[in-house]
mmCIF file of C-alpha atoms in Angstrom:
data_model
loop_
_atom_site.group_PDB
_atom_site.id
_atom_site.type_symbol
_atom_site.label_atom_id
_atom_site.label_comp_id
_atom_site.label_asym_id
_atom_site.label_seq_id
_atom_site.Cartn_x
_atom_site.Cartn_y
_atom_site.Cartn_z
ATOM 1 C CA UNK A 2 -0.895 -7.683 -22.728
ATOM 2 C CA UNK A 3 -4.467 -7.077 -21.890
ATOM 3 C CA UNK A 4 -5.588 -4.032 -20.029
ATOM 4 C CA UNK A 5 -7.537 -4.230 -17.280
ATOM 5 C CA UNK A 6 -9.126 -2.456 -14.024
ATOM 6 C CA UNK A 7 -7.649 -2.589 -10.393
ATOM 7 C CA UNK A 8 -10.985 -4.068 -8.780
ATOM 8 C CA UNK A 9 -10.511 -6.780 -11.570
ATOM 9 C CA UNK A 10 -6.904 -7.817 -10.873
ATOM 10 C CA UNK A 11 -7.388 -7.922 -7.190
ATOM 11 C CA UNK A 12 -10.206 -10.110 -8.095
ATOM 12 C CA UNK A 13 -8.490 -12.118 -10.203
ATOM 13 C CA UNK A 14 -5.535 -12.215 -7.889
ATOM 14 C CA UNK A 15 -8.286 -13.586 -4.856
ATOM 15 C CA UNK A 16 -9.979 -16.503 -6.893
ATOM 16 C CA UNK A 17 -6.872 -17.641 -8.391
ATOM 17 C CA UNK A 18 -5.735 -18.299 -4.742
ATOM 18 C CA UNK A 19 -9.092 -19.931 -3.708
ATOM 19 C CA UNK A 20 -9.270 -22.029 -6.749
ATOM 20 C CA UNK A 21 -5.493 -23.080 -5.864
ATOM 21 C CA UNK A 22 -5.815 -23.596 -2.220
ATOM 22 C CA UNK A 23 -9.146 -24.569 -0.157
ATOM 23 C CA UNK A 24 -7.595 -23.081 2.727
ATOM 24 C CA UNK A 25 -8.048 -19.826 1.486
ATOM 25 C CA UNK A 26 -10.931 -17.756 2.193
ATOM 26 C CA UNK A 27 -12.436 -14.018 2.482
ATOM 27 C CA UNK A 28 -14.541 -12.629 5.026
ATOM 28 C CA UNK A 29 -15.487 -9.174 5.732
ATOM 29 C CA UNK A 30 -18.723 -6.859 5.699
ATOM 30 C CA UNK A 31 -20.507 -6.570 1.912
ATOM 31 C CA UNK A 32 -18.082 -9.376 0.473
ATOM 32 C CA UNK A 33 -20.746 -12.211 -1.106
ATOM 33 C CA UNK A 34 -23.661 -10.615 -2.560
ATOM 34 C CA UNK A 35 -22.808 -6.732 -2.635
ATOM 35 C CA UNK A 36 -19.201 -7.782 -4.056
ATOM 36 C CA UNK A 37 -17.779 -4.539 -1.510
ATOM 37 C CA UNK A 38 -18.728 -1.049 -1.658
ATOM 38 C CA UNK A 39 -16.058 -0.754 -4.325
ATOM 39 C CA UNK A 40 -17.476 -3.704 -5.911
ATOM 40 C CA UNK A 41 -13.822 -5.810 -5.897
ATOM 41 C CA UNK A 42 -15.363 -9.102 -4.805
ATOM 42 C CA UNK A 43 -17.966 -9.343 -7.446
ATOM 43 C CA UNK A 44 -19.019 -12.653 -8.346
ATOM 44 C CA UNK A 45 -16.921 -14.440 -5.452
ATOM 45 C CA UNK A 46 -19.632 -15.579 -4.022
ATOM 46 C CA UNK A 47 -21.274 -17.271 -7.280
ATOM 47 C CA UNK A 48 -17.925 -19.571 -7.655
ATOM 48 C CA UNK A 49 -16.993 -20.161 -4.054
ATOM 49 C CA UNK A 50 -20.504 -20.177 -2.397
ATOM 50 C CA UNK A 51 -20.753 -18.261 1.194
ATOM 51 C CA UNK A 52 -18.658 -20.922 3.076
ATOM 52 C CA UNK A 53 -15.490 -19.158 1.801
ATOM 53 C CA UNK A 54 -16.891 -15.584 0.637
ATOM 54 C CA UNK A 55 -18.427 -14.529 4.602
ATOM 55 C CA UNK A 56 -20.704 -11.452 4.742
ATOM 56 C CA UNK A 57 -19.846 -10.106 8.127
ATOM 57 C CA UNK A 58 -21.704 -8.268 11.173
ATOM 58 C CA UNK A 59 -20.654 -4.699 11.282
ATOM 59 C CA UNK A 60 -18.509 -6.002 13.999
ATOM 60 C CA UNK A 61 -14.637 -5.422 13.259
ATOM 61 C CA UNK A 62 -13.007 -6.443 16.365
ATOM 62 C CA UNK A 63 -15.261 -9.558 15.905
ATOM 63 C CA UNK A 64 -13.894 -10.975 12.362
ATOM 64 C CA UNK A 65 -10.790 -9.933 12.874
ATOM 65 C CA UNK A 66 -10.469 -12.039 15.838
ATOM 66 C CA UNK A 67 -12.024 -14.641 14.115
ATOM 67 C CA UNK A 68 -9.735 -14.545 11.342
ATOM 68 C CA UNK A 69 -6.525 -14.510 13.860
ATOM 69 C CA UNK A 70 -8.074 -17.159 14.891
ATOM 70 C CA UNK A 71 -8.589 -19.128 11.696
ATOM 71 C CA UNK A 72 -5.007 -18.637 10.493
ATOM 72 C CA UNK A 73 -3.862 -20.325 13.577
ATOM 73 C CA UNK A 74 -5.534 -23.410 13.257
ATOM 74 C CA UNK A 75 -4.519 -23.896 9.348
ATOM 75 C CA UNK A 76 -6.539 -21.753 7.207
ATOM 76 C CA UNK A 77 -5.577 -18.618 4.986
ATOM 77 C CA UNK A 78 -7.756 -16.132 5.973
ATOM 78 C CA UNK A 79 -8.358 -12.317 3.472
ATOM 79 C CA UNK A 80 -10.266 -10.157 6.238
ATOM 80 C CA UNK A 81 -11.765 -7.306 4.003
ATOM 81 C CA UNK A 82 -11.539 -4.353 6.163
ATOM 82 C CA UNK A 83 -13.946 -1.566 4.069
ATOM 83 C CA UNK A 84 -12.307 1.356 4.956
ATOM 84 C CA UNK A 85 -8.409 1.272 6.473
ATOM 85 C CA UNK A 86 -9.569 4.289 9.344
ATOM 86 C CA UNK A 87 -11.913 1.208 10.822
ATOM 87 C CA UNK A 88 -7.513 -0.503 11.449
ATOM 88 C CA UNK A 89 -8.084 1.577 15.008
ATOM 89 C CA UNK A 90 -10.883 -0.905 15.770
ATOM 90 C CA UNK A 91 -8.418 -4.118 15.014
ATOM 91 C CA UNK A 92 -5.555 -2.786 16.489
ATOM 92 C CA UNK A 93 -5.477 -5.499 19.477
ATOM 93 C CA UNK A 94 -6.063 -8.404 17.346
ATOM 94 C CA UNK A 95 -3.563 -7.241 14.739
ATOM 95 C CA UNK A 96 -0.805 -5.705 16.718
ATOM 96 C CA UNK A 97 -1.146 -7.689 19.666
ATOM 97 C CA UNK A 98 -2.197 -10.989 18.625
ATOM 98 C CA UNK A 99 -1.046 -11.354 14.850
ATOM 99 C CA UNK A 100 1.718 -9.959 14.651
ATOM 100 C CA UNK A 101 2.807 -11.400 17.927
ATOM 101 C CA UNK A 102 2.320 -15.287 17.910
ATOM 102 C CA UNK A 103 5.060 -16.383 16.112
ATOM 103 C CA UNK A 104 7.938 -14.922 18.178
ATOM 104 C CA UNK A 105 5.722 -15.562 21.273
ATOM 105 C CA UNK A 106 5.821 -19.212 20.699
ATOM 106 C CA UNK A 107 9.222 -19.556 19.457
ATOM 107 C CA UNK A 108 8.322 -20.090 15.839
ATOM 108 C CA UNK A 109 5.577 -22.888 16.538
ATOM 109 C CA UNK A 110 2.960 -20.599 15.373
ATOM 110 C CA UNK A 111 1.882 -19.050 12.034
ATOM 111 C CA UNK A 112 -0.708 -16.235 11.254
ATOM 112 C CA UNK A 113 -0.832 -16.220 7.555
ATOM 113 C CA UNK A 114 -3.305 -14.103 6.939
ATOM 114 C CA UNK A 115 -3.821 -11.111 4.891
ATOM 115 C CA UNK A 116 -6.076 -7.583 5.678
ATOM 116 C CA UNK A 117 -7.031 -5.916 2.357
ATOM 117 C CA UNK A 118 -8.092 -2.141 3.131
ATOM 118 C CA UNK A 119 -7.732 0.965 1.283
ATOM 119 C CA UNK A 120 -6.258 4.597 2.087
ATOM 120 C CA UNK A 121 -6.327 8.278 0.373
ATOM 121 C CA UNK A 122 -8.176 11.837 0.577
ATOM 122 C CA UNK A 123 -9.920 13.748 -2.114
ATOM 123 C CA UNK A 124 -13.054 11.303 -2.565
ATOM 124 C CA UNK A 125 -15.411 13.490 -0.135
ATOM 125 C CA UNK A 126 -15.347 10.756 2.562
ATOM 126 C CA UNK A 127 -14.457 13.416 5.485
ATOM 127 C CA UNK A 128 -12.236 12.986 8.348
ATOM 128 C CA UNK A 129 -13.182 9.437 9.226
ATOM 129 C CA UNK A 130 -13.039 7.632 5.699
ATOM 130 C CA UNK A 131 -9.768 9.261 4.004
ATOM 131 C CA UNK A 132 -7.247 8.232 6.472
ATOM 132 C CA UNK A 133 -4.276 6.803 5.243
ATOM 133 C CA UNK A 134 -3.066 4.801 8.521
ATOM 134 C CA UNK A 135 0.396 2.759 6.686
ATOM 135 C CA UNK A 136 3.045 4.173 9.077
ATOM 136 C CA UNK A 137 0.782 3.235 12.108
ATOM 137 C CA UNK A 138 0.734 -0.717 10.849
ATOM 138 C CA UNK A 139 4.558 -0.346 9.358
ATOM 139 C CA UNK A 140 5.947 0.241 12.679
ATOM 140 C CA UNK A 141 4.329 -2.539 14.644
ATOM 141 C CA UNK A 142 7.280 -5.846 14.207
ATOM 142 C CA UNK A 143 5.798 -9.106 12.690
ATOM 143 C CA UNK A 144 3.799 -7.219 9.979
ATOM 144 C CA UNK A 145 4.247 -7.124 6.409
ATOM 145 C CA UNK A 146 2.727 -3.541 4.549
ATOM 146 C CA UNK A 147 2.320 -3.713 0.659
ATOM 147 C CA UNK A 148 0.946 -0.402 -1.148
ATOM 148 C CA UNK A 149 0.715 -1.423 -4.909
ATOM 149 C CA UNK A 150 0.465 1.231 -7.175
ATOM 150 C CA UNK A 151 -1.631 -0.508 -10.082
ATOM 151 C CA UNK A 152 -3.185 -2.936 -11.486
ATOM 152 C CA UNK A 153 -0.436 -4.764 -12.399
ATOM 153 C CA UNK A 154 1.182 -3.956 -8.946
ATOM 154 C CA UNK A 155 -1.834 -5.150 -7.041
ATOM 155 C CA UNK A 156 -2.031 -8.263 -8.527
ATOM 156 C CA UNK A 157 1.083 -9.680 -8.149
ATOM 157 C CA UNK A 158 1.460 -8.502 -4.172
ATOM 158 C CA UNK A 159 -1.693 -10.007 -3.326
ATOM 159 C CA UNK A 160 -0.609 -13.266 -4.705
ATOM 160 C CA UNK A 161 2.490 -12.695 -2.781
ATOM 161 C CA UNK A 162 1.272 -11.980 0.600
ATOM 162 C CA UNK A 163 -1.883 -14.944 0.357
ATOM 163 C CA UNK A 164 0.850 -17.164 0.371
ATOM 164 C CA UNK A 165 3.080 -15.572 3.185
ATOM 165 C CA UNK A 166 3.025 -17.388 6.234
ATOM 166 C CA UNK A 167 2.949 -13.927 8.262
ATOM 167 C CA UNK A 168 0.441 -11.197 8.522
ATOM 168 C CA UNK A 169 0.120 -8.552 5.748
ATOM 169 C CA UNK A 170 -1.432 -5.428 5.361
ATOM 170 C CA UNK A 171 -2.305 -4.542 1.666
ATOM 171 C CA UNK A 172 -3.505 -0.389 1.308
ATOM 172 C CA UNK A 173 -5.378 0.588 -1.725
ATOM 173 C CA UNK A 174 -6.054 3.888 -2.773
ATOM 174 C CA UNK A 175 -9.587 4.188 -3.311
ATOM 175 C CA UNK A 176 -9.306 5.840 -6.239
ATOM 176 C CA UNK A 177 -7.665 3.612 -8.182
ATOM 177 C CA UNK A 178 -10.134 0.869 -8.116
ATOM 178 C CA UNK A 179 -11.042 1.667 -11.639
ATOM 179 C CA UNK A 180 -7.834 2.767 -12.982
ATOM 180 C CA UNK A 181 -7.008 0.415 -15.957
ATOM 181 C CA UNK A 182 -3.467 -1.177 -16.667
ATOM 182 C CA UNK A 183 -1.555 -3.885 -18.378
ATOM 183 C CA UNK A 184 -1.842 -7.051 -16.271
ATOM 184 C CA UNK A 185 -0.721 -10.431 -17.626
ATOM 185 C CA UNK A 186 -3.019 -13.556 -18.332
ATOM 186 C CA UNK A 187 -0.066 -15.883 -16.722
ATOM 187 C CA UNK A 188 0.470 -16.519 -13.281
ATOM 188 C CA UNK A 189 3.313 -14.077 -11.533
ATOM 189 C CA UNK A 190 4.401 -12.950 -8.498
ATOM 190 C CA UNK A 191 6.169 -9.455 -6.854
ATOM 191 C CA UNK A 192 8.515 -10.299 -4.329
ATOM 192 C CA UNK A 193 8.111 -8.088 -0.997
ATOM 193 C CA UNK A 194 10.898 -6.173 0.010
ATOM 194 C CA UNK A 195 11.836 -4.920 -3.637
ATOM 195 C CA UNK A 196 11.386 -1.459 -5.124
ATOM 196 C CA UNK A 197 10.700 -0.459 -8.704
ATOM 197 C CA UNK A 198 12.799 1.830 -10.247
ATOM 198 C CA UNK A 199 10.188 3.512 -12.775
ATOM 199 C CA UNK A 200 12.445 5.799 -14.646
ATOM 200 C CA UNK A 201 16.075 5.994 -14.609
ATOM 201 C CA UNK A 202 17.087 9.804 -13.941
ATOM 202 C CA UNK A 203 20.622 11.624 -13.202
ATOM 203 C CA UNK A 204 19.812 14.916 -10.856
ATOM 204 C CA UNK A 205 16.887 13.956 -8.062
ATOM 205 C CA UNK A 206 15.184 10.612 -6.880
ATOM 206 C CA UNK A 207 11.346 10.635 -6.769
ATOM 207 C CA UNK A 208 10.215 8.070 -4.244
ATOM 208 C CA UNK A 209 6.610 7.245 -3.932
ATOM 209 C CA UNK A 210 4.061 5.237 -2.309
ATOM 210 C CA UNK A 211 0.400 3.893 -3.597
ATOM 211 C CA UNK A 212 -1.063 6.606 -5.521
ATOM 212 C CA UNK A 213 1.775 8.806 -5.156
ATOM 213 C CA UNK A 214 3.629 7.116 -7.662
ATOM 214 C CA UNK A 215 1.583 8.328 -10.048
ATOM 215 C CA UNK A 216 1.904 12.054 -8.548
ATOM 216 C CA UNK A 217 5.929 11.327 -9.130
ATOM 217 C CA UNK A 218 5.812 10.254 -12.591
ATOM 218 C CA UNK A 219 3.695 13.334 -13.487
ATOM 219 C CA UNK A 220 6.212 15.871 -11.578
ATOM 220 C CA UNK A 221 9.219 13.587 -13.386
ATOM 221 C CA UNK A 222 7.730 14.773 -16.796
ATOM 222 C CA UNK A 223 7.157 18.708 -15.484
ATOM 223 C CA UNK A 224 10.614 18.552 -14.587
ATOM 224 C CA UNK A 225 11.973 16.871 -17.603
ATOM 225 C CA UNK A 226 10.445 19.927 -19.352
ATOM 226 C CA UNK A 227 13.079 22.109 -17.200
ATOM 227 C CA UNK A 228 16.030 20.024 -18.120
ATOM 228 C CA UNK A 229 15.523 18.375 -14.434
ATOM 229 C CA UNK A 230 16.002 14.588 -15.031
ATOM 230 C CA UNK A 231 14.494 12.927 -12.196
ATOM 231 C CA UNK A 232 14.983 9.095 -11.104
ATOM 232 C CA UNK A 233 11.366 7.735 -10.126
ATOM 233 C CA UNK A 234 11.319 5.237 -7.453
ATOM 234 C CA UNK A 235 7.702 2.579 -6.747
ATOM 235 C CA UNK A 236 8.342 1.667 -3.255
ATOM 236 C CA UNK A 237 6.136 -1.492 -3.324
ATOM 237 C CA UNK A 238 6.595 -2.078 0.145
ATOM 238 C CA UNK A 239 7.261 -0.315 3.452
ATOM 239 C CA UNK A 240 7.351 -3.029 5.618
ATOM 240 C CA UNK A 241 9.877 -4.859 4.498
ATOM 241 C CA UNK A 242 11.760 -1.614 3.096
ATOM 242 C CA UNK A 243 14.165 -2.085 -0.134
ATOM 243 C CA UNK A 244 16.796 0.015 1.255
ATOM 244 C CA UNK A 245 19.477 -1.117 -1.101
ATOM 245 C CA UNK A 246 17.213 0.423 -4.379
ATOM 246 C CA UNK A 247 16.843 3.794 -2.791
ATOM 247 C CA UNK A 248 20.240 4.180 -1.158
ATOM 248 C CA UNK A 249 21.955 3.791 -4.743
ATOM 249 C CA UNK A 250 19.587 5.609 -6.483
ATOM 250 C CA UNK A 251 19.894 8.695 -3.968
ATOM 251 C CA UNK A 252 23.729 8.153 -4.175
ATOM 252 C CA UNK A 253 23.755 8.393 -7.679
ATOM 253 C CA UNK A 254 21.135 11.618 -7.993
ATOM 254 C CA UNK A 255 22.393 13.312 -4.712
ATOM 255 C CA UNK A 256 18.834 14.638 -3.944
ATOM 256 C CA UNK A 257 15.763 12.673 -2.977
ATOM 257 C CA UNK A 258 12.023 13.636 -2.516
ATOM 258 C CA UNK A 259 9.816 11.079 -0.512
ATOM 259 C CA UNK A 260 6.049 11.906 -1.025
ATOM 260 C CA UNK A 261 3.433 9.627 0.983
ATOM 261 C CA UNK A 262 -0.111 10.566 1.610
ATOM 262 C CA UNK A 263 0.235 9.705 5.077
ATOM 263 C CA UNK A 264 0.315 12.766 7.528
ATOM 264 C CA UNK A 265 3.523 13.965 7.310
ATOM 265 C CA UNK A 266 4.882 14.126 10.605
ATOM 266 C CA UNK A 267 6.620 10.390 12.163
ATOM 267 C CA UNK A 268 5.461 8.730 8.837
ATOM 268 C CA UNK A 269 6.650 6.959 6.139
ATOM 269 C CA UNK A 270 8.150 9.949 4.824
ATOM 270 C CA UNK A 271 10.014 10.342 8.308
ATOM 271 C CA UNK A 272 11.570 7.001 8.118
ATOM 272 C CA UNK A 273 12.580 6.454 4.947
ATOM 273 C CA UNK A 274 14.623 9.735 4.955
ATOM 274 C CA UNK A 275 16.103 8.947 8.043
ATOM 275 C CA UNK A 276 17.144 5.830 6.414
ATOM 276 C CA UNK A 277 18.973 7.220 3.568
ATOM 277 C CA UNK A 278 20.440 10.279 6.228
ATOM 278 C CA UNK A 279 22.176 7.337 7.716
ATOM 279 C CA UNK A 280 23.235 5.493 4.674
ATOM 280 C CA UNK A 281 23.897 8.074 1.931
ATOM 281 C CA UNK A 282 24.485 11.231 3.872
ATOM 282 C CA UNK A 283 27.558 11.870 2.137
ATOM 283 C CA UNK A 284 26.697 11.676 -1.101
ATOM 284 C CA UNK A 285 24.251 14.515 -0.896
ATOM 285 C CA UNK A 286 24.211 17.470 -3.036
ATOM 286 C CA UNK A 287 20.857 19.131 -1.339
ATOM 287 C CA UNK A 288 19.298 18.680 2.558
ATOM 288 C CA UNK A 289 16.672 15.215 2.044
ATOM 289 C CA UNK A 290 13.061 16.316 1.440
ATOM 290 C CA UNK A 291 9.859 14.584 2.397
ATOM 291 C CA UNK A 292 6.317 15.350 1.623
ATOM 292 C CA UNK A 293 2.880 14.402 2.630
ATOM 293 C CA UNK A 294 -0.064 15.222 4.191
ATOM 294 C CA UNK A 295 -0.820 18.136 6.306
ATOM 295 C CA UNK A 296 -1.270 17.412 9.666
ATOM 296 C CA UNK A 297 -4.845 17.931 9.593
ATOM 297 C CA UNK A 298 -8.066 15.823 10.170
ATOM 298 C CA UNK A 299 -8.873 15.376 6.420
ATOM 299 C CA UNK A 300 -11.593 18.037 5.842
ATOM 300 C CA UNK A 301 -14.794 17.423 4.070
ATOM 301 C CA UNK A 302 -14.719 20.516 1.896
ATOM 302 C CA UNK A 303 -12.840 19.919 -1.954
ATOM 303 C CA UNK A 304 -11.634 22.961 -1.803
ATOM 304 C CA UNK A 305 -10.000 22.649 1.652
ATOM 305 C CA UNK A 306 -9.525 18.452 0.932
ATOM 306 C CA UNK A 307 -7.382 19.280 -2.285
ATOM 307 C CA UNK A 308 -5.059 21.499 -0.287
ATOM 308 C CA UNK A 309 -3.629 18.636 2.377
ATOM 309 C CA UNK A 310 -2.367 15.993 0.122
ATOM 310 C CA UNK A 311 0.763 16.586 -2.414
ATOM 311 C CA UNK A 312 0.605 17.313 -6.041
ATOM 312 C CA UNK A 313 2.493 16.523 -8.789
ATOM 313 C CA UNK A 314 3.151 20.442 -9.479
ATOM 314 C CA UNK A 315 4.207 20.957 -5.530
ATOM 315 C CA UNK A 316 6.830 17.499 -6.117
ATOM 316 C CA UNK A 317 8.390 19.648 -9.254
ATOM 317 C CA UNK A 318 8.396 22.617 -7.722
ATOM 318 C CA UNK A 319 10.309 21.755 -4.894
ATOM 319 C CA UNK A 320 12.444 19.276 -6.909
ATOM 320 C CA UNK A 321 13.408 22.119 -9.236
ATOM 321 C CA UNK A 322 14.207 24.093 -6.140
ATOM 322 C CA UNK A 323 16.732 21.466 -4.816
ATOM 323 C CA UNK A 324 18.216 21.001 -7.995
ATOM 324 C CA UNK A 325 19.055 24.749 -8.717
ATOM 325 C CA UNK A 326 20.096 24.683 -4.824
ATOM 326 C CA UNK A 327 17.376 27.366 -3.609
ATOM 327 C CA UNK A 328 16.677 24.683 -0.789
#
């Protein structure tokens, strides 16, 4: 299987889907020529032409209505939001009008449509471009949240939610952009709604979202080093939530760690914790722990920046913690 970048599979997954389907279309600010900041949508433009790759005004209440719009009367539309804090300036059109239309008209109306943003700290973006604003889409109903955690990940969710007759969200963590991965050459699909069980593991789960994955895996093989086997858990996707994968994992480990970069407090973390209180409270061998970001604007300084978002070492340390019961 070839290896190749996160930019490239989300590009890949985005022409496959306009070749497929005229319908189909991207619009946002930088899209055509400048191919995005993060250069995702390179060459877009050269294949489809600018009636279906649509360089934006710097207006994002503007397109975003336009794209409600668009998916209403028929079309497919990919509204490239450049950085997910700029959600607070589409909040009406998405949680008011999108995600609304098809109960409001008993089921008459669509909005398939799809807004591809990113999340995550530690690039030197400052308070206002490292947001990552999930848990504020996840809990509005009628909305679909993916967070993929590679290339291979990305790929196959985008596909998924271009053809989804209902609004989706899709966070990327701007780092990964050029992280490289095994993606395959043939057409496939990940359903939403159905969690990845990385690594099978007997004494704590490790449940992550978007780049936090990654953080999981690495604490996984810190702890394996301690004689801690830990169960590692890809979310996929928060809204809808695969609570049948991390109840049975959690009731087979008796311990659980969510980690999220989301702030920390009535986020992801929060409800997914909650979730498996309710459903595998007695099964526990240690209180439920959560993790993520401090409750802080996200500063500007690296040294202070580092400090708000988890680590691999902090996941193992508190793992180890729970599994020797000092928690």
């Amino acid at each position: 299987m070839r290896n190749i970048t996160w930019s490239q599979a989300m590009n890949e997954a985005i022409a496959e889907e306009m070749r497929r389907d005229e319908t189909v279309f991207i619009m946002g600010e930088d899209v055509a020529e400048a191919g995005t900041p993060f250069k995702v949508t390179s060459g877009l433009v050269e294949e489809f032409g600018t009636q279906r790759v649509l360089d934006t005004p710097i207006s994002e209440p503007g397109f975003m209505g336009m794209a409600v719009g668009a998916s209403l009367t028929g079309m497919r539309p990919i509204v490239d939001l450049m950085f997910g804090d700029f959600i607070y300036l589409i909040m009406d059109q998405l949680a008011n009008q999108a995600a609304k239309q098809h109960y409001m008209s008993g089921g008459k109306l669509t909005v398939p449509l799809v807004v591809r943003t990113n999340m995550g700290a530690t690039r030197r973006s400052a308070a206002q471009h490292s947001q990552s604003l999930q848990a504020l889409v996840a809990h509005i109903p009628g909305i679909k949240v993916a967070m993929p955690s590679t290339p291979y990940e990305v790929k196959g969710l985008m596909k998924t939610a271009i053809r989804d007759n209902n609004p989706v969200v899709i966070f990327e963590d701007k780092l990964s952009y050029q992280m490289k991965g095994p993606v395959p050459e043939e057409e496939y699909f990940i359903p939403f709604g159905q969690a990845n069980v990385l690594s099978q593991g007997t004494d704590i789960t490790l449940i992550g979202t978007s780049s936090m994955v990654q953080v999981c895996e690495e604490a996984a093989l810190i702890l394996a080093e301690k004689g801690i086997s830990a169960e590692v858990i890809d979310v996929r996707t928060i809204a809808p939530l695969d609570e049948h994968t991390l109840v049975e994992s959690v009731k087979k480990t008796g311990r659980a760690i969510v980690v999220d970069e989301g702030h920390q407090s009535f986020g992801v973390t929060s409800e997914i914790v909650a979730r498996l209180n309710e459903k595998a409270f007695y099964y526990l061998d240690a209180p439920l722990t959560r993790m993520g970001a401090m409750d802080v604007p996200i500063p500007f300084s690296p040294v202070l920046e580092d400090l708000t978002v988890p680590t691999a070492i902090g996941v193992a340390e508190k793992a180890a913690k729970l599994v020797m019961g000092e928690l």
